[in-house]
Amino acid sequence: MSESQIQSQWERVGGEAAVKAVLDRFYEGVLGEPQLAGFFENVAVDDIKPHLAEVLEVVLGGPNARTDIDLAGYLTEAHSGLGVSESDYALTGQVLMDTLNEFDVPADIQETIAGALATVQPFVVAA
Ligand code: HEM
């Protein structure tokens, strides 16, 4: 693609392969946090990753971004009954932002993701 063409943030990160690598690292980080690991004890993390990649593709405007996801309903449903606290959420967000830094993800894309983290918090954290 020539430099004059406008790329989505999804493409600038490196598309699906790069997002997959980031998510692999992110989950390593999450599972390495004693406060968070317990949530994933009986969960096949490899099954969650493609779903999280889909959410990120919506957030970063990738070419295959689904338009049929009701993010609020989907995320509320996925996390209902887990009892995720604000502190768990903040730590997970920190692990994600650390991972983005590790991969040298550009600042504007980090801002988009940080904004999305703030937006979806009410759907993930237990009331
Ligand atoms: C930005 C914040 C988050 C997003 C976008 C997100 C997204 C997702 C998605 C897309 C799924 C898969 C749903 C499916 O399989 O259809 C999922 C599952 C899950 N998430 Fe999250 N999540 C977030 C934060 C958290 C946090 C903070 C925790 C706990 C510390 C957490 C724990 C889990 C667990 C345990 C599952 C598996 C639930 C199950 O299969 O029983 N998530 N999440």
Tab-separated table of N, CA and C and ligand atoms in Angstrom:
chain	number	residue	atom	x	y	z
A	1	MET	N	0.857	-1.207	0.000
A	1	MET	CA	0.000	0.000	0.000
A	1	MET	C	0.887	1.249	0.000
A	2	SER	N	0.578	2.214	-0.834
A	2	SER	CA	1.408	3.416	-0.884
A	2	SER	C	1.143	4.277	0.342
A	3	GLU	N	2.136	5.122	0.667
A	3	GLU	CA	1.998	5.918	1.885
A	3	GLU	C	0.870	6.925	1.797
A	4	SER	N	0.458	7.241	0.576
A	4	SER	CA	-0.589	8.261	0.441
A	4	SER	C	-1.969	7.700	0.786
A	5	GLN	N	-2.073	6.373	0.789
A	5	GLN	CA	-3.381	5.812	1.126
A	5	GLN	C	-3.594	5.818	2.631
A	6	ILE	N	-4.811	6.071	3.027
A	6	ILE	CA	-5.097	6.132	4.457
A	6	ILE	C	-5.322	4.716	4.979
A	7	GLN	N	-4.558	4.394	6.019
A	7	GLN	CA	-4.698	3.069	6.610
A	7	GLN	C	-5.491	3.161	7.904
A	8	SER	N	-6.255	2.149	8.171
A	8	SER	CA	-6.944	2.102	9.463
A	8	SER	C	-5.925	1.820	10.562
A	9	GLN	N	-6.311	2.093	11.790
A	9	GLN	CA	-5.412	1.786	12.915
A	9	GLN	C	-5.146	0.290	12.972
A	10	TRP	N	-6.147	-0.493	12.627
A	10	TRP	CA	-5.986	-1.953	12.586
A	10	TRP	C	-4.852	-2.338	11.637
A	11	GLU	N	-4.846	-1.736	10.445
A	11	GLU	CA	-3.815	-2.049	9.464
A	11	GLU	C	-2.457	-1.518	9.922
A	12	ARG	N	-2.446	-0.325	10.547
A	12	ARG	CA	-1.169	0.257	10.990
A	12	ARG	C	-0.511	-0.575	12.090
A	13	VAL	N	-1.318	-1.243	12.907
A	13	VAL	CA	-0.753	-2.129	13.939
A	13	VAL	C	-0.101	-3.349	13.289
A	14	GLY	N	-0.593	-3.714	12.114
A	14	GLY	CA	-0.040	-4.880	11.428
A	14	GLY	C	-1.084	-5.940	11.152
A	15	GLY	N	-2.358	-5.550	11.320
A	15	GLY	CA	-3.450	-6.458	10.962
A	15	GLY	C	-3.561	-7.658	11.884
A	16	GLU	N	-4.220	-8.674	11.350
A	16	GLU	CA	-4.609	-9.819	12.161
A	16	GLU	C	-3.425	-10.524	12.826
A	17	ALA	N	-2.341	-10.713	12.078
A	17	ALA	CA	-1.193	-11.444	12.629
A	17	ALA	C	-0.602	-10.692	13.820
A	18	ALA	N	-0.487	-9.369	13.682
A	18	ALA	CA	0.096	-8.576	14.768
A	18	ALA	C	-0.826	-8.579	15.984
A	19	VAL	N	-2.135	-8.445	15.737
A	19	VAL	CA	-3.082	-8.435	16.858
A	19	VAL	C	-3.040	-9.776	17.582
A	20	LYS	N	-2.911	-10.841	16.830
A	20	LYS	CA	-2.838	-12.170	17.437
A	20	LYS	C	-1.601	-12.265	18.346
A	21	ALA	N	-0.480	-11.751	17.872
A	21	ALA	CA	0.757	-11.792	18.674
A	21	ALA	C	0.590	-10.955	19.947
A	22	VAL	N	-0.046	-9.797	19.810
A	22	VAL	CA	-0.282	-8.937	20.978
A	22	VAL	C	-1.185	-9.665	21.979
A	23	LEU	N	-2.224	-10.311	21.475
A	23	LEU	CA	-3.163	-10.979	22.388
A	23	LEU	C	-2.514	-12.175	23.082
A	24	ASP	N	-1.657	-12.888	22.365
A	24	ASP	CA	-0.937	-14.004	23.001
A	24	ASP	C	-0.130	-13.480	24.192
A	25	ARG	N	0.575	-12.383	23.944
A	25	ARG	CA	1.421	-11.788	24.994
A	25	ARG	C	0.561	-11.236	26.134
A	26	PHE	N	-0.547	-10.599	25.750
A	26	PHE	CA	-1.466	-10.027	26.743
A	26	PHE	C	-1.969	-11.125	27.693
A	27	TYR	N	-2.407	-12.244	27.130
A	27	TYR	CA	-2.925	-13.293	28.015
A	27	TYR	C	-1.836	-13.911	28.867
A	28	GLU	N	-0.611	-13.978	28.341
A	28	GLU	CA	0.503	-14.426	29.192
A	28	GLU	C	0.612	-13.508	30.406
A	29	GLY	N	0.518	-12.210	30.144
A	29	GLY	CA	0.605	-11.228	31.218
A	29	GLY	C	-0.531	-11.376	32.208
A	30	VAL	N	-1.747	-11.561	31.705
A	30	VAL	CA	-2.918	-11.711	32.578
A	30	VAL	C	-2.758	-12.958	33.448
A	31	LEU	N	-2.375	-14.062	32.824
A	31	LEU	CA	-2.259	-15.315	33.578
A	31	LEU	C	-1.094	-15.260	34.561
A	32	GLY	N	-0.171	-14.334	34.348
A	32	GLY	CA	0.955	-14.154	35.260
A	32	GLY	C	0.626	-13.282	36.454
A	33	GLU	N	-0.592	-12.711	36.476
A	33	GLU	CA	-1.005	-11.872	37.608
A	33	GLU	C	-1.863	-12.714	38.556
A	34	PRO	N	-1.380	-12.968	39.775
A	34	PRO	CA	-2.161	-13.793	40.707
A	34	PRO	C	-3.584	-13.271	40.913
A	35	GLN	N	-3.754	-11.948	40.882
A	35	GLN	CA	-5.092	-11.375	41.092
A	35	GLN	C	-6.053	-11.756	39.956
A	36	LEU	N	-5.514	-12.034	38.778
A	36	LEU	CA	-6.363	-12.257	37.597
A	36	LEU	C	-6.441	-13.720	37.163
A	37	ALA	N	-5.394	-14.482	37.445
A	37	ALA	CA	-5.289	-15.835	36.889
A	37	ALA	C	-6.499	-16.698	37.232
A	38	GLY	N	-7.026	-16.533	38.447
A	38	GLY	CA	-8.143	-17.371	38.894
A	38	GLY	C	-9.372	-17.282	37.998
A	39	PHE	N	-9.595	-16.119	37.406
A	39	PHE	CA	-10.763	-15.956	36.525
A	39	PHE	C	-10.710	-16.917	35.339
A	40	PHE	N	-9.485	-17.281	34.952
A	40	PHE	CA	-9.315	-18.041	33.710
A	40	PHE	C	-8.991	-19.511	33.964
A	41	GLU	N	-9.138	-19.936	35.244
A	41	GLU	CA	-8.759	-21.301	35.601
A	41	GLU	C	-9.487	-22.359	34.774
A	42	ASN	N	-10.778	-22.158	34.602
A	42	ASN	CA	-11.566	-23.167	33.883
A	42	ASN	C	-12.006	-22.690	32.504
A	43	VAL	N	-11.213	-21.793	31.935
A	43	VAL	CA	-11.577	-21.190	30.652
A	43	VAL	C	-10.516	-21.530	29.612
A	44	ALA	N	-10.971	-21.880	28.411
A	44	ALA	CA	-10.026	-22.100	27.313
A	44	ALA	C	-9.687	-20.734	26.726
A	45	VAL	N	-8.553	-20.189	27.178
A	45	VAL	CA	-8.165	-18.834	26.777
A	45	VAL	C	-8.043	-18.726	25.250
A	46	ASP	N	-7.590	-19.827	24.617
A	46	ASP	CA	-7.440	-19.785	23.154
A	46	ASP	C	-8.780	-19.612	22.445
A	47	ASP	N	-9.864	-19.941	23.143
A	47	ASP	CA	-11.195	-19.728	22.542
A	47	ASP	C	-11.638	-18.274	22.675
A	48	ILE	N	-11.124	-17.582	23.695
A	48	ILE	CA	-11.525	-16.180	23.902
A	48	ILE	C	-10.782	-15.262	22.927
A	49	LYS	N	-9.529	-15.598	22.654
A	49	LYS	CA	-8.677	-14.688	21.868
A	49	LYS	C	-9.306	-14.258	20.541
A	50	PRO	N	-9.847	-15.197	19.741
A	50	PRO	CA	-10.436	-14.746	18.468
A	50	PRO	C	-11.616	-13.786	18.679
A	51	HIS	N	-12.348	-13.972	19.787
A	51	HIS	CA	-13.477	-13.066	20.062
A	51	HIS	C	-12.968	-11.686	20.451
A	52	LEU	N	-11.894	-11.672	21.228
A	52	LEU	CA	-11.320	-10.384	21.620
A	52	LEU	C	-10.714	-9.685	20.393
A	53	ALA	N	-10.134	-10.483	19.499
A	53	ALA	CA	-9.591	-9.912	18.251
A	53	ALA	C	-10.721	-9.271	17.443
A	54	GLU	N	-11.882	-9.909	17.441
A	54	GLU	CA	-13.034	-9.329	16.715
A	54	GLU	C	-13.436	-7.986	17.306
A	55	VAL	N	-13.440	-7.930	18.646
A	55	VAL	CA	-13.789	-6.667	19.313
A	55	VAL	C	-12.762	-5.595	18.949
A	56	LEU	N	-11.474	-5.979	18.976
A	56	LEU	CA	-10.419	-5.009	18.643
A	56	LEU	C	-10.514	-4.555	17.189
A	57	GLU	N	-10.960	-5.463	16.328
A	57	GLU	CA	-11.080	-5.074	14.910
A	57	GLU	C	-12.186	-4.024	14.745
A	58	VAL	N	-13.232	-4.145	15.554
A	58	VAL	CA	-14.276	-3.108	15.537
A	58	VAL	C	-13.688	-1.788	16.043
A	59	VAL	N	-12.965	-1.859	17.173
A	59	VAL	CA	-12.421	-0.649	17.812
A	59	VAL	C	-11.414	0.055	16.894
A	60	LEU	N	-10.600	-0.732	16.164
A	60	LEU	CA	-9.515	-0.161	15.349
A	60	LEU	C	-9.882	-0.038	13.868
A	61	GLY	N	-11.125	-0.359	13.546
A	61	GLY	CA	-11.597	-0.116	12.179
A	61	GLY	C	-10.969	-1.000	11.121
A	62	GLY	N	-10.805	-2.273	11.427
A	62	GLY	CA	-10.240	-3.205	10.443
A	62	GLY	C	-11.215	-3.499	9.321
A	63	PRO	N	-10.703	-4.089	8.228
A	63	PRO	CA	-11.520	-4.302	7.037
A	63	PRO	C	-12.657	-5.305	7.245
A	64	ASN	N	-12.466	-6.225	8.180
A	64	ASN	CA	-13.516	-7.216	8.427
A	64	ASN	C	-14.275	-6.934	9.721
A	65	ALA	N	-14.234	-5.673	10.151
A	65	ALA	CA	-14.918	-5.326	11.408
A	65	ALA	C	-16.402	-5.674	11.299
A	66	ARG	N	-16.874	-6.418	12.263
A	66	ARG	CA	-18.295	-6.803	12.240
A	66	ARG	C	-19.158	-5.606	12.597
A	67	THR	N	-20.259	-5.520	11.915
A	67	THR	CA	-21.189	-4.420	12.204
A	67	THR	C	-22.394	-4.951	12.953
A	68	ASP	N	-22.383	-6.261	13.174
A	68	ASP	CA	-23.578	-6.879	13.769
A	68	ASP	C	-23.392	-7.187	15.258
A	69	ILE	N	-22.306	-6.658	15.857
A	69	ILE	CA	-22.125	-6.943	17.286
A	69	ILE	C	-22.716	-5.806	18.117
A	70	ASP	N	-23.554	-6.168	19.060
A	70	ASP	CA	-24.010	-5.216	20.075
A	70	ASP	C	-23.012	-5.371	21.225
A	71	LEU	N	-21.971	-4.487	21.213
A	71	LEU	CA	-20.867	-4.655	22.154
A	71	LEU	C	-21.331	-4.637	23.607
A	72	ALA	N	-22.243	-3.739	23.913
A	72	ALA	CA	-22.716	-3.635	25.300
A	72	ALA	C	-23.346	-4.952	25.743
A	73	GLY	N	-24.255	-5.460	24.918
A	73	GLY	CA	-24.954	-6.701	25.276
A	73	GLY	C	-24.010	-7.891	25.299
A	74	TYR	N	-23.133	-7.952	24.313
A	74	TYR	CA	-22.203	-9.076	24.183
A	74	TYR	C	-21.260	-9.139	25.381
A	75	LEU	N	-20.653	-7.991	25.719
A	75	LEU	CA	-19.674	-7.985	26.810
A	75	LEU	C	-20.346	-8.181	28.170
A	76	THR	N	-21.548	-7.642	28.314
A	76	THR	CA	-22.275	-7.844	29.573
A	76	THR	C	-22.573	-9.321	29.777
A	77	GLU	N	-23.062	-9.944	28.715
A	77	GLU	CA	-23.386	-11.370	28.760
A	77	GLU	C	-22.139	-12.218	29.052
A	78	ALA	N	-21.016	-11.892	28.352
A	78	ALA	CA	-19.798	-12.701	28.480
A	78	ALA	C	-19.228	-12.656	29.900
A	79	HIS	N	-19.471	-11.548	30.623
A	79	HIS	CA	-18.836	-11.390	31.932
A	79	HIS	C	-19.814	-11.450	33.092
A	80	SER	N	-21.069	-11.720	32.795
A	80	SER	CA	-22.042	-11.736	33.889
A	80	SER	C	-21.737	-12.906	34.817
A	81	GLY	N	-21.785	-12.646	36.096
A	81	GLY	CA	-21.547	-13.711	37.063
A	81	GLY	C	-20.082	-13.936	37.385
A	82	LEU	N	-19.164	-13.278	36.676
A	82	LEU	CA	-17.741	-13.480	36.961
A	82	LEU	C	-17.297	-12.685	38.188
A	83	GLY	N	-17.981	-11.586	38.474
A	83	GLY	CA	-17.620	-10.774	39.630
A	83	GLY	C	-16.326	-10.000	39.439
A	84	VAL	N	-16.114	-9.465	38.242
A	84	VAL	CA	-14.905	-8.666	37.980
A	84	VAL	C	-15.027	-7.330	38.723
A	85	SER	N	-14.022	-7.019	39.559
A	85	SER	CA	-14.052	-5.763	40.327
A	85	SER	C	-13.370	-4.644	39.534
A	86	GLU	N	-13.547	-3.421	40.020
A	86	GLU	CA	-12.875	-2.291	39.356
A	86	GLU	C	-11.368	-2.481	39.376
A	87	SER	N	-10.860	-3.006	40.484
A	87	SER	CA	-9.422	-3.220	40.618
A	87	SER	C	-8.930	-4.294	39.633
A	88	ASP	N	-9.729	-5.369	39.463
A	88	ASP	CA	-9.367	-6.399	38.471
A	88	ASP	C	-9.330	-5.781	37.080
A	89	TYR	N	-10.319	-4.938	36.835
A	89	TYR	CA	-10.422	-4.323	35.504
A	89	TYR	C	-9.231	-3.395	35.240
A	90	ALA	N	-8.904	-2.585	36.265
A	90	ALA	CA	-7.787	-1.640	36.110
A	90	ALA	C	-6.482	-2.395	35.853
A	91	LEU	N	-6.289	-3.496	36.579
A	91	LEU	CA	-5.053	-4.264	36.406
A	91	LEU	C	-5.000	-4.895	35.010
A	92	THR	N	-6.143	-5.408	34.545
A	92	THR	CA	-6.195	-5.991	33.202
A	92	THR	C	-5.867	-4.921	32.157
A	93	GLY	N	-6.420	-3.732	32.350
A	93	GLY	CA	-6.135	-2.625	31.435
A	93	GLY	C	-4.659	-2.274	31.450
A	94	GLN	N	-4.061	-2.310	32.650
A	94	GLN	CA	-2.632	-2.009	32.769
A	94	GLN	C	-1.797	-3.031	32.012
A	95	VAL	N	-2.168	-4.319	32.154
A	95	VAL	CA	-1.441	-5.381	31.443
A	95	VAL	C	-1.559	-5.151	29.932
A	96	LEU	N	-2.756	-4.760	29.487
A	96	LEU	CA	-2.946	-4.527	28.053
A	96	LEU	C	-2.090	-3.351	27.574
A	97	MET	N	-2.099	-2.251	28.326
A	97	MET	CA	-1.326	-1.082	27.896
A	97	MET	C	0.180	-1.382	27.939
A	98	ASP	N	0.620	-2.145	28.949
A	98	ASP	CA	2.036	-2.548	28.996
A	98	ASP	C	2.398	-3.365	27.753
A	99	THR	N	1.457	-4.244	27.362
A	99	THR	CA	1.710	-5.091	26.193
A	99	THR	C	1.814	-4.229	24.933
A	100	LEU	N	0.923	-3.244	24.817
A	100	LEU	CA	0.966	-2.355	23.640
A	100	LEU	C	2.302	-1.616	23.582
A	101	ASN	N	2.794	-1.201	24.742
A	101	ASN	CA	4.089	-0.525	24.788
A	101	ASN	C	5.213	-1.456	24.359
A	102	GLU	N	5.120	-2.694	24.851
A	102	GLU	CA	6.142	-3.676	24.509
A	102	GLU	C	6.233	-3.857	22.991
A	103	PHE	N	5.072	-3.778	22.323
A	103	PHE	CA	5.028	-3.960	20.866
A	103	PHE	C	5.202	-2.629	20.118
A	104	ASP	N	5.515	-1.559	20.868
A	104	ASP	CA	5.716	-0.241	20.240
A	104	ASP	C	4.514	0.207	19.415
A	105	VAL	N	3.330	-0.066	19.917
A	105	VAL	CA	2.110	0.385	19.237
A	105	VAL	C	2.052	1.916	19.330
A	106	PRO	N	1.802	2.609	18.206
A	106	PRO	CA	1.809	4.073	18.203
A	106	PRO	C	0.839	4.688	19.214
A	107	ALA	N	1.210	5.881	19.689
A	107	ALA	CA	0.469	6.519	20.776
A	107	ALA	C	-1.006	6.744	20.444
A	108	ASP	N	-1.302	7.153	19.201
A	108	ASP	CA	-2.715	7.437	18.879
A	108	ASP	C	-3.558	6.170	18.942
A	109	ILE	N	-2.955	5.040	18.593
A	109	ILE	CA	-3.696	3.770	18.638
A	109	ILE	C	-3.871	3.347	20.100
A	110	GLN	N	-2.845	3.601	20.907
A	110	GLN	CA	-2.976	3.315	22.342
A	110	GLN	C	-4.111	4.150	22.937
A	111	GLU	N	-4.222	5.404	22.472
A	111	GLU	CA	-5.302	6.262	22.985
A	111	GLU	C	-6.671	5.715	22.605
A	112	THR	N	-6.794	5.219	21.374
A	112	THR	CA	-8.063	4.629	20.950
A	112	THR	C	-8.433	3.460	21.863
A	113	ILE	N	-7.440	2.622	22.147
A	113	ILE	CA	-7.707	1.430	22.961
A	113	ILE	C	-8.012	1.832	24.410
A	114	ALA	N	-7.265	2.811	24.924
A	114	ALA	CA	-7.541	3.279	26.290
A	114	ALA	C	-8.960	3.849	26.369
A	115	GLY	N	-9.381	4.564	25.328
A	115	GLY	CA	-10.739	5.105	25.299
A	115	GLY	C	-11.782	4.004	25.290
A	116	ALA	N	-11.508	2.946	24.495
A	116	ALA	CA	-12.448	1.822	24.433
A	116	ALA	C	-12.515	1.118	25.783
A	117	LEU	N	-11.351	1.014	26.450
A	117	LEU	CA	-11.330	0.382	27.781
A	117	LEU	C	-12.250	1.135	28.739
A	118	ALA	N	-12.193	2.459	28.679
A	118	ALA	CA	-13.047	3.258	29.563
A	118	ALA	C	-14.520	3.086	29.189
A	119	THR	N	-14.788	3.008	27.886
A	119	THR	CA	-16.182	2.907	27.421
A	119	THR	C	-16.839	1.592	27.838
A	120	VAL	N	-16.085	0.490	27.718
A	120	VAL	CA	-16.734	-0.807	27.962
A	120	VAL	C	-16.639	-1.264	29.418
A	121	GLN	N	-15.934	-0.507	30.249
A	121	GLN	CA	-15.794	-0.929	31.658
A	121	GLN	C	-17.132	-1.292	32.318
A	122	PRO	N	-18.189	-0.469	32.135
A	122	PRO	CA	-19.450	-0.794	32.820
A	122	PRO	C	-20.061	-2.132	32.395
A	123	PHE	N	-19.667	-2.631	31.213
A	123	PHE	CA	-20.248	-3.894	30.729
A	123	PHE	C	-19.513	-5.095	31.300
A	124	VAL	N	-18.288	-4.860	31.792
A	124	VAL	CA	-17.446	-5.970	32.255
A	124	VAL	C	-17.420	-6.045	33.784
A	125	VAL	N	-17.348	-4.880	34.420
A	125	VAL	CA	-17.261	-4.859	35.885
A	125	VAL	C	-18.619	-5.156	36.501
A	126	ALA	N	-18.594	-6.006	37.526
A	126	ALA	CA	-19.851	-6.408	38.183
A	126	ALA	C	-20.477	-5.201	38.896
A	127	ALA	N	-21.781	-5.093	38.763
A	127	ALA	CA	-22.497	-3.956	39.369
A	127	ALA	C	-22.436	-4.053	40.888
B	1	HEM	C1	-11.787	-4.388	27.788
B	1	HEM	C2	-12.169	-5.303	28.614
B	1	HEM	C3	-12.617	-6.662	28.174
B	1	HEM	C4	-13.042	-7.088	26.960
B	1	HEM	C5	-13.210	-6.288	25.666
B	1	HEM	C6	-13.332	-8.505	27.099
B	1	HEM	C7	-13.783	-9.311	26.089
B	1	HEM	C8	-14.136	-10.621	26.237
B	1	HEM	C9	-14.659	-11.448	25.183
B	1	HEM	C10	-14.909	-10.976	23.736
B	1	HEM	C11	-14.887	-12.670	25.694
B	1	HEM	C12	-15.369	-13.908	24.944
B	1	HEM	C13	-16.851	-14.042	24.975
B	1	HEM	C14	-17.234	-15.257	24.130
B	1	HEM	O1	-16.609	-16.316	24.275
B	1	HEM	O2	-18.150	-15.116	23.331
B	1	HEM	C15	-14.518	-12.624	27.109
B	1	HEM	C16	-14.606	-13.673	27.977
B	1	HEM	C17	-14.112	-13.652	29.263
B	1	HEM	N1	-13.573	-12.589	29.918
B	1	HEM	FE1	-13.352	-10.747	29.165
B	1	HEM	N2	-13.070	-8.893	28.392
B	1	HEM	C18	-12.623	-7.799	29.074
B	1	HEM	C19	-12.211	-7.736	30.391
B	1	HEM	C20	-12.169	-8.819	31.237
B	1	HEM	C21	-11.669	-8.788	32.592
B	1	HEM	C22	-11.161	-7.527	33.315
B	1	HEM	C23	-11.768	-10.045	33.086
B	1	HEM	C24	-11.366	-10.601	34.430
B	1	HEM	C25	-10.376	-10.141	35.115
B	1	HEM	C26	-12.339	-10.870	32.035
B	1	HEM	C27	-12.584	-12.214	32.137
B	1	HEM	C28	-13.171	-13.000	31.174
B	1	HEM	C29	-13.459	-14.406	31.334
B	1	HEM	C30	-13.177	-15.256	32.573
B	1	HEM	C31	-14.069	-14.825	30.136
B	1	HEM	C32	-14.576	-16.216	29.803
B	1	HEM	C33	-15.993	-16.363	30.254
B	1	HEM	C34	-16.494	-17.769	30.018
B	1	HEM	O3	-16.265	-18.305	28.921
B	1	HEM	O4	-17.109	-18.328	30.916
B	1	HEM	N3	-12.564	-10.095	30.930
B	1	HEM	N4	-14.064	-11.379	27.388
